[in-house]
Each structure stands twice: as C-alpha cells, then as structure tokens.
GROMACS .gro file of C-alpha atoms in nm:
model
  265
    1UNK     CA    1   0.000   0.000   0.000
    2UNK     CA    2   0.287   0.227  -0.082
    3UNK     CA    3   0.171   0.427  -0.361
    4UNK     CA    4  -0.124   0.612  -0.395
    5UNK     CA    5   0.016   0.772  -0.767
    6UNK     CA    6   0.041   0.428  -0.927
    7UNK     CA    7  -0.192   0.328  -1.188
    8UNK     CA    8  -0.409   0.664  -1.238
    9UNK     CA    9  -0.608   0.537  -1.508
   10UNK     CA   10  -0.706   0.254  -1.269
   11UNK     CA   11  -0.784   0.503  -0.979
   12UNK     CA   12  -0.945   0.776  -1.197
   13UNK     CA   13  -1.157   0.651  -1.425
   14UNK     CA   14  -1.470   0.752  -1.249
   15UNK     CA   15  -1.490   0.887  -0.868
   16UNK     CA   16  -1.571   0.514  -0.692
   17UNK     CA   17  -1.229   0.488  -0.533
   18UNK     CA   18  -1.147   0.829  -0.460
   19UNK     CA   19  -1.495   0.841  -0.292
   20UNK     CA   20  -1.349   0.532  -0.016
   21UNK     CA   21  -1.050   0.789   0.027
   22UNK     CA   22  -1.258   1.105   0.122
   23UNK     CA   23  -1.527   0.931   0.300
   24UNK     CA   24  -1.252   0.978   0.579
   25UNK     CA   25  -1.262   1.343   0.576
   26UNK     CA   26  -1.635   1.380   0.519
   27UNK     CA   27  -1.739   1.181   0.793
   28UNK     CA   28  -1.468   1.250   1.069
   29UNK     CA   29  -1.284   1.562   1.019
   30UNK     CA   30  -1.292   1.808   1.309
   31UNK     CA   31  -1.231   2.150   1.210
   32UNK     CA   32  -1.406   2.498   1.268
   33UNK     CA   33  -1.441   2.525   0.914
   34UNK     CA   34  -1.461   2.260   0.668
   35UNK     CA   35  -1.209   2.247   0.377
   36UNK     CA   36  -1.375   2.325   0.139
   37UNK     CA   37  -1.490   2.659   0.238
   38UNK     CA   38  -1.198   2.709   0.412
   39UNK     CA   39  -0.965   2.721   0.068
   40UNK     CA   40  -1.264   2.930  -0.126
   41UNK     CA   41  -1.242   3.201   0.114
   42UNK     CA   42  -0.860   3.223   0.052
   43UNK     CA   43  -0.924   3.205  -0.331
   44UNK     CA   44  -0.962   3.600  -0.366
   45UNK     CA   45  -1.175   3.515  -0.696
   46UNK     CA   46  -1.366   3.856  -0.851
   47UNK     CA   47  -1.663   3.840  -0.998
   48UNK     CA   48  -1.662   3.650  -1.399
   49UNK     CA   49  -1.299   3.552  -1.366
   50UNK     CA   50  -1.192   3.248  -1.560
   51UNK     CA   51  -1.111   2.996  -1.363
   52UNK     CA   52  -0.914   2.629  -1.495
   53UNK     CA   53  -0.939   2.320  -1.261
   54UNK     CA   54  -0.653   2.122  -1.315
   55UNK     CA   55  -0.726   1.780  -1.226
   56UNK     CA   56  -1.072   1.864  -1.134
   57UNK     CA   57  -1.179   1.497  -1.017
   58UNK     CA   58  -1.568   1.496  -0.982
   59UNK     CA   59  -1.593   1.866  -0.887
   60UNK     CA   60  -1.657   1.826  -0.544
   61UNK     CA   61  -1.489   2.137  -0.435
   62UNK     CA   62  -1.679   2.344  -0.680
   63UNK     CA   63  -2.041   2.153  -0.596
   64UNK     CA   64  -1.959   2.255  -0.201
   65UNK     CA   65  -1.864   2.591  -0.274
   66UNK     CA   66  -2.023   2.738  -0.534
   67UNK     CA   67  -2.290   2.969  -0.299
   68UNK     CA   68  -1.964   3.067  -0.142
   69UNK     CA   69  -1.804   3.225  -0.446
   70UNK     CA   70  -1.813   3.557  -0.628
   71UNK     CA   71  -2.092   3.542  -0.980
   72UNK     CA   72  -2.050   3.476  -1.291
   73UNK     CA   73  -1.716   3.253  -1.280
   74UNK     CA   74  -1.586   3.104  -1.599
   75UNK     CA   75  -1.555   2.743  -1.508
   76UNK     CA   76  -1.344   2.531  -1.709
   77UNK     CA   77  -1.275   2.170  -1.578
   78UNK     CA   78  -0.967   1.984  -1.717
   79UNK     CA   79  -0.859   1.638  -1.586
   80UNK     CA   80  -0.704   1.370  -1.800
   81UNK     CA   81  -0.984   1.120  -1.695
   82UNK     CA   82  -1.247   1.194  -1.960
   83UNK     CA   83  -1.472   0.986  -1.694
   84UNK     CA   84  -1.399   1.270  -1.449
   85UNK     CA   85  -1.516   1.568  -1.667
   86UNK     CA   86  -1.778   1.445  -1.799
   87UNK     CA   87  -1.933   1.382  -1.365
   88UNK     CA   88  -1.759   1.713  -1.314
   89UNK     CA   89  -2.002   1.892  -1.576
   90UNK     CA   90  -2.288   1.703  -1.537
   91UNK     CA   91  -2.238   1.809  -1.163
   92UNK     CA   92  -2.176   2.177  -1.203
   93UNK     CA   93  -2.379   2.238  -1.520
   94UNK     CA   94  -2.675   2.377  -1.309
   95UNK     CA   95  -2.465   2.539  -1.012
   96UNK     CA   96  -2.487   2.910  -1.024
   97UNK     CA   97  -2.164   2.998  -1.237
   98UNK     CA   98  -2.136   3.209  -1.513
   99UNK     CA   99  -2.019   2.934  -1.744
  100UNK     CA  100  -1.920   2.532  -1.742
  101UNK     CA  101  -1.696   2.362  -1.970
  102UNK     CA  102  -1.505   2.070  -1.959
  103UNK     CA  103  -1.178   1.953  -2.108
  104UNK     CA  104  -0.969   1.613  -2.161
  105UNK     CA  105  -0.618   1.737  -2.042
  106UNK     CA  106  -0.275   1.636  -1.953
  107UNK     CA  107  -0.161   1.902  -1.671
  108UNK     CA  108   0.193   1.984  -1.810
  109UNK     CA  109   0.058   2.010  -2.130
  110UNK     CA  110  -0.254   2.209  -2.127
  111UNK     CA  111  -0.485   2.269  -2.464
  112UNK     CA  112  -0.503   2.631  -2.369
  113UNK     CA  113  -0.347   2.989  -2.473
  114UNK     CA  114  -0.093   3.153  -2.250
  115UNK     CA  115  -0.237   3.386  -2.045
  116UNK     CA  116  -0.599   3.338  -2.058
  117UNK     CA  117  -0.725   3.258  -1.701
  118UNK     CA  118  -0.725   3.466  -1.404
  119UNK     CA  119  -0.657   3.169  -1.184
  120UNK     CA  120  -0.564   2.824  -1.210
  121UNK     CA  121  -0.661   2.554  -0.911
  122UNK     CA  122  -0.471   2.261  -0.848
  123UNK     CA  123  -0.623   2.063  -0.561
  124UNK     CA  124  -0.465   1.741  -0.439
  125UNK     CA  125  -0.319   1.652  -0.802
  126UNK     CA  126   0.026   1.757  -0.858
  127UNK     CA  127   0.179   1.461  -0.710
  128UNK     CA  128   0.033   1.253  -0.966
  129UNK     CA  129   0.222   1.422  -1.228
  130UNK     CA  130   0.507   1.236  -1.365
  131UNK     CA  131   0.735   1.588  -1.382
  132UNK     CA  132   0.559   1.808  -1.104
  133UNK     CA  133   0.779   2.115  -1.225
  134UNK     CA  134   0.661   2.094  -1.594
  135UNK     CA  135   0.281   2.099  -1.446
  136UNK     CA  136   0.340   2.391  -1.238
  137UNK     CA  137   0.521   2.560  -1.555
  138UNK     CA  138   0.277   2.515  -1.780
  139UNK     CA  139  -0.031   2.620  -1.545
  140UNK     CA  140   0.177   2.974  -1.513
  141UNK     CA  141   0.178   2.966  -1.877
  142UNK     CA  142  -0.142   2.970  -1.939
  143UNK     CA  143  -0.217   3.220  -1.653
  144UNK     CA  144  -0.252   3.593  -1.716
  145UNK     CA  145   0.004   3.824  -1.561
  146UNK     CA  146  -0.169   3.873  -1.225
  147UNK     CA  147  -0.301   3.567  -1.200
  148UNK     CA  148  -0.332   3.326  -0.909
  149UNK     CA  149  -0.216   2.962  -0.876
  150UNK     CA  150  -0.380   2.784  -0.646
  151UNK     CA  151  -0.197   2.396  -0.512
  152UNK     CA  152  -0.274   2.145  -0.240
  153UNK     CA  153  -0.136   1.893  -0.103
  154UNK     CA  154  -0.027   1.737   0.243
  155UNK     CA  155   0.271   1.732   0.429
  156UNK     CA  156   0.469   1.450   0.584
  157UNK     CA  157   0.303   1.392   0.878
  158UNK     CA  158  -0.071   1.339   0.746
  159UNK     CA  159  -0.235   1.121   0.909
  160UNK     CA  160   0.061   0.907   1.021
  161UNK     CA  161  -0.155   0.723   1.268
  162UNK     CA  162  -0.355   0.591   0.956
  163UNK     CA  163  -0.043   0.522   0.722
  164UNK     CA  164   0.144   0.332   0.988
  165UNK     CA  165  -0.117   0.068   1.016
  166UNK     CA  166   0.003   0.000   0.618
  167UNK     CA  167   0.300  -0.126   0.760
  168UNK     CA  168   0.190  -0.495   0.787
  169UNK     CA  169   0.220  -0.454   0.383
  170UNK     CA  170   0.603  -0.352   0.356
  171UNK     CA  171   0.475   0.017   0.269
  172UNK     CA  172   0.660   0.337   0.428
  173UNK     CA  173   0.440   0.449   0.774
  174UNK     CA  174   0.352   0.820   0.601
  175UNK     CA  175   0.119   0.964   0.356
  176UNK     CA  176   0.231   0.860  -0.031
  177UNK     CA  177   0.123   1.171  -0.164
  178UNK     CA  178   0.331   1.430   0.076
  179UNK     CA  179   0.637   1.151  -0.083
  180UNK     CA  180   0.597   1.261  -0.378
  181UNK     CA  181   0.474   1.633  -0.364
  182UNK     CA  182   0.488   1.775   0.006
  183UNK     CA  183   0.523   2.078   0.191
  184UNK     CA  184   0.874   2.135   0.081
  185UNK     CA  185   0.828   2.012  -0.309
  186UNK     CA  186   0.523   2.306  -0.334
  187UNK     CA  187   0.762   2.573  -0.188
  188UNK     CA  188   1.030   2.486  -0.383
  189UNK     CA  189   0.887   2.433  -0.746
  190UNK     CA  190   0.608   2.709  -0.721
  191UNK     CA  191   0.847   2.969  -0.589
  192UNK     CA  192   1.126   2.847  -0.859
  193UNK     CA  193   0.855   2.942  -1.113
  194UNK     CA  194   0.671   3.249  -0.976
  195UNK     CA  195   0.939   3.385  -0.744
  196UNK     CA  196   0.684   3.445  -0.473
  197UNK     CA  197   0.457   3.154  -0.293
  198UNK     CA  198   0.272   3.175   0.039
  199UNK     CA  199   0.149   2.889   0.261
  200UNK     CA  200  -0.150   2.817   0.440
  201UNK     CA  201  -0.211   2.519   0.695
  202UNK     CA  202  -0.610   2.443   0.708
  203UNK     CA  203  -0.647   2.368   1.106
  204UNK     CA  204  -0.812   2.002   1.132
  205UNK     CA  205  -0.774   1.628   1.277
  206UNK     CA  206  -0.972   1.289   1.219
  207UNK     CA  207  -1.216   1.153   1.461
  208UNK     CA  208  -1.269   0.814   1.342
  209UNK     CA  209  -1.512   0.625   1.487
  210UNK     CA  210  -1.580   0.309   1.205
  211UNK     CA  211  -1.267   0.075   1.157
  212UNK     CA  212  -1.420  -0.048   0.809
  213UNK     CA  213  -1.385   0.319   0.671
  214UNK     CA  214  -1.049   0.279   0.755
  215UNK     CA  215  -0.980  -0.041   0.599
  216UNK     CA  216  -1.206   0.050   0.237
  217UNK     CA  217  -0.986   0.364   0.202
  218UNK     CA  218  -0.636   0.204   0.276
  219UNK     CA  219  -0.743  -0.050   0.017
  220UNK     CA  220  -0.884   0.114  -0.248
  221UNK     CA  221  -0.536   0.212  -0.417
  222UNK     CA  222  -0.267  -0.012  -0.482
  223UNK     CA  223  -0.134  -0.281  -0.414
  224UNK     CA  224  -0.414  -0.275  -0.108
  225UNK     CA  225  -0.689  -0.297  -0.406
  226UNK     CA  226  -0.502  -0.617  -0.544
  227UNK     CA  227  -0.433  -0.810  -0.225
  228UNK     CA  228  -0.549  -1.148  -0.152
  229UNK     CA  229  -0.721  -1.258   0.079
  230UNK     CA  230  -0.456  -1.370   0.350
  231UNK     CA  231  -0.330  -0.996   0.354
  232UNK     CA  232  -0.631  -0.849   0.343
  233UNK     CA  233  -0.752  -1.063   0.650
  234UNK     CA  234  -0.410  -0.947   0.874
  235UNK     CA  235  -0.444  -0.574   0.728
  236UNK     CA  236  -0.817  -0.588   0.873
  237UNK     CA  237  -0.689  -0.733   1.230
  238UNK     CA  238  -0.420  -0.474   1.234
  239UNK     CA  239  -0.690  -0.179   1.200
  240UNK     CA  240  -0.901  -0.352   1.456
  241UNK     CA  241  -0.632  -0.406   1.696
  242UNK     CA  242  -0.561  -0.031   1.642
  243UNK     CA  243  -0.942   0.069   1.805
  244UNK     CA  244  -0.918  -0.155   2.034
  245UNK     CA  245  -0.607   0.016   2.183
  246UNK     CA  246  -0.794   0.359   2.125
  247UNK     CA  247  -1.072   0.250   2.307
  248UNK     CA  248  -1.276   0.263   1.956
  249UNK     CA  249  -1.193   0.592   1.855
  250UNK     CA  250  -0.859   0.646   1.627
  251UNK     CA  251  -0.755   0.999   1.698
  252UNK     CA  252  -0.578   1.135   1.404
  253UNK     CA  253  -0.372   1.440   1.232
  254UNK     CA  254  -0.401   1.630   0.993
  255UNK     CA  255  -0.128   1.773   0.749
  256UNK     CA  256  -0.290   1.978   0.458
  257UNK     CA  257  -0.249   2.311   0.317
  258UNK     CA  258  -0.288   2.562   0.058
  259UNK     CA  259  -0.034   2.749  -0.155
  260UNK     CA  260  -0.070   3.050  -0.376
  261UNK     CA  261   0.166   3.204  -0.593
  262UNK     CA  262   0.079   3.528  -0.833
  263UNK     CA  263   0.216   3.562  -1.143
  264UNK     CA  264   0.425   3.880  -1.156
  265UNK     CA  265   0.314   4.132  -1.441
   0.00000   0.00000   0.00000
C-alpha cells in the first residue's frame, strides 16, 4: 500500500475509489471550518474571472462551494480522466456559475493559450504528475500576468496514525502523496517558477469512529486494491487491533495546506 500515484487510469476513471478515500474526511474531520470553504475564502476570486481546474476529479470542491463564491465565474474543468469531466459537468452544469466547460487534459501540457485565465486551481493533483515542475510551468503559462495559482497537497506527517497501520504490507508508515509532492516540493517548485509563494495550513484532525472506513480507504489504491485474501484478512486485524487500543476511537492528524503564488506582471 505504498503508492497512492500508481496506476491513475485505474484510480481515476470515475470517482468510486477516490470516494473510499474522502469518506474519511467527510465523515470525521474536526475543524471549525470545513475544507472546502476554508480554501474558497482564501481564493480571492472577482466576480466572472476564468477559472481552470486542473485535475478537477468529480468537482466536489466546486459543488460545495459554489454559494460561497463571487458570480459569474468562468468554469473550465480539465482532468485527463475523460470519466472525471464528464461527472464534473454534469455536476456543475446547473450550479450558479457564469459558465461550465469541460476539457480532456494532460496538466503539463494544457490545450489552452498563454495567459488566458485569471486563476488556475490545483487541488490534491500535482503529485500525480510524472514531472511536477513541468505541471506547475505550464499552469503559469497559461495564466494571465496577475493571476493566481492555487496547489494542495499534504505534508509528511498526514495522518501518520492511519499510514502506519500500512506497515503490515512492507509500505513506508507516512502519507504517499506528501512523498511525492509535500510541503517542501510546493515551496520549492512554485516559488522556482513564480518567485513568490505563500502557505497556508487548514487547522483540522480525524475523529474516526468506524474501523471499516479505515480499511475501504487504505485498500482502495494499490497494491491494497489487489491483495489477496490472506493480507487483506491481517491488514483488517491490524486496524481492529488499532481501536481496540484507542478504546474505539482512532484519533488522528491532519497535514494539509494551501499554496498561492501570483504571477508577476
């Protein structure tokens, strides 16, 4: 269970697996504001500016948020899972936004203009990218001077308590995404292209309360989605075990933030 990056077409073909993964977050995170809301309000959108999701998945963010946001956005949703645009339109196609399109897209080589959108949003995607740098490069190309990038992604110590249970596997005890594109990979790269980034923590933990939640997310990427039977069994102990010692509730934290960078003029 050491890579959550591997096999993308697998993982993204439609939203089923990715929904096992944030099932965790909907139904246990503790937080004074949600994440959702939390990231639109640090957005700064204005009213009708043309906005690209890169690596829009099923357009939850946009769905949650869209009474939140300024009128009249320009939506266009890009992911390179045709299966994901077309349940990202279909789900945002009568939300209150100016306009709704959807696009087919590889992120570090995006069908667009340069300089055409007044900000670009990268959510929880960049570490799937095979050259993270040529993603980031090519979403500032396509940015107007004065535009806003928009990443997320998690740091190292997400939801460790979680990750070390994947142990009984052979994988590393720590979140496979913040591996590949972390804290320190965001600051780097997006400040290497814009010369300017800033970084915002959202403040949140995991209450979790239902051991099978648990075990459906940590198996619903690989190799946890191909194991037999035998492993599958001791994984399912292991998470058990872990309640039990918690007295039935897994108390766990959170690593996950926001970075912005503005494209200079």
């Amino acid at each position: 269970m050491s890579s959550i990056t591997a096999d993308n077409a697998g993982q993204y073909g439609d939203s089923r697996k990715l929904a096992a993964r944030a099932r965790l977050h909907s139904q246990y995170t503790i937080a004074e504001t949600a994440w959702f809301p939390w990231v639109a309000a640090r957005l700064s959108l204005k009213p009708g500016a043309r906005v690209l999701d890169v690596g829009c998945g099923p357009a939850w963010f946009w769905a949650t948020t869209a009474g939140l946001l300024p009128e009249n956005l320009d939506l266009t949703l890009a992911d390179l899972s045709q299966g994901m645009v077309d349940e990202a339109v279909a789900r945002c196609s009568a939300l209150p936004f100016g306009s709704v399109r959807g696009c087919q897209a590889d992120a570090a080589a995006l069908p667009f203009e340069d300089g055409v959108f007044d900000a670009v949003v990268a959510m929880h995607m960049v570490y799937h990218l095979p050259n993270a740098a040529a993603g980031i490069a090519d979403m500032s190309r396509v940015l107007k001077p004065g535009g806003l990038l928009a990443v997320t992604t998690n740091g190292a110590g997400n939801m460790r308590e979680i990750y070390e249970l994947t142990t009984i596997s052979g994988s590393a005890p720590s979140d496979p995404a913040a591996e590949a594109f972390g804290y320190d990979a965001a600051e780097r790269l997006m400040r290497s292209q814009f010369g300017n980034v800033s970084m915002s923590q959202h403040p949140a933990s995991l209450r979790i309360t239902e051991p099978e939640d648990v075990f459906l997310a940590l198996t619903s990427y690989p190799p946890g989605d191909g194991a037999g039977e035998l492993q599958l069994t001791k994984f399912r102990q292991a998470i058990a075990d872990a309640f039990r010692q918690c007295n039935g509730v897994l108390e766990v934290r959170k690593e996950t933030a926001l970075f912005l960078s503005r494209k200079t003029a």
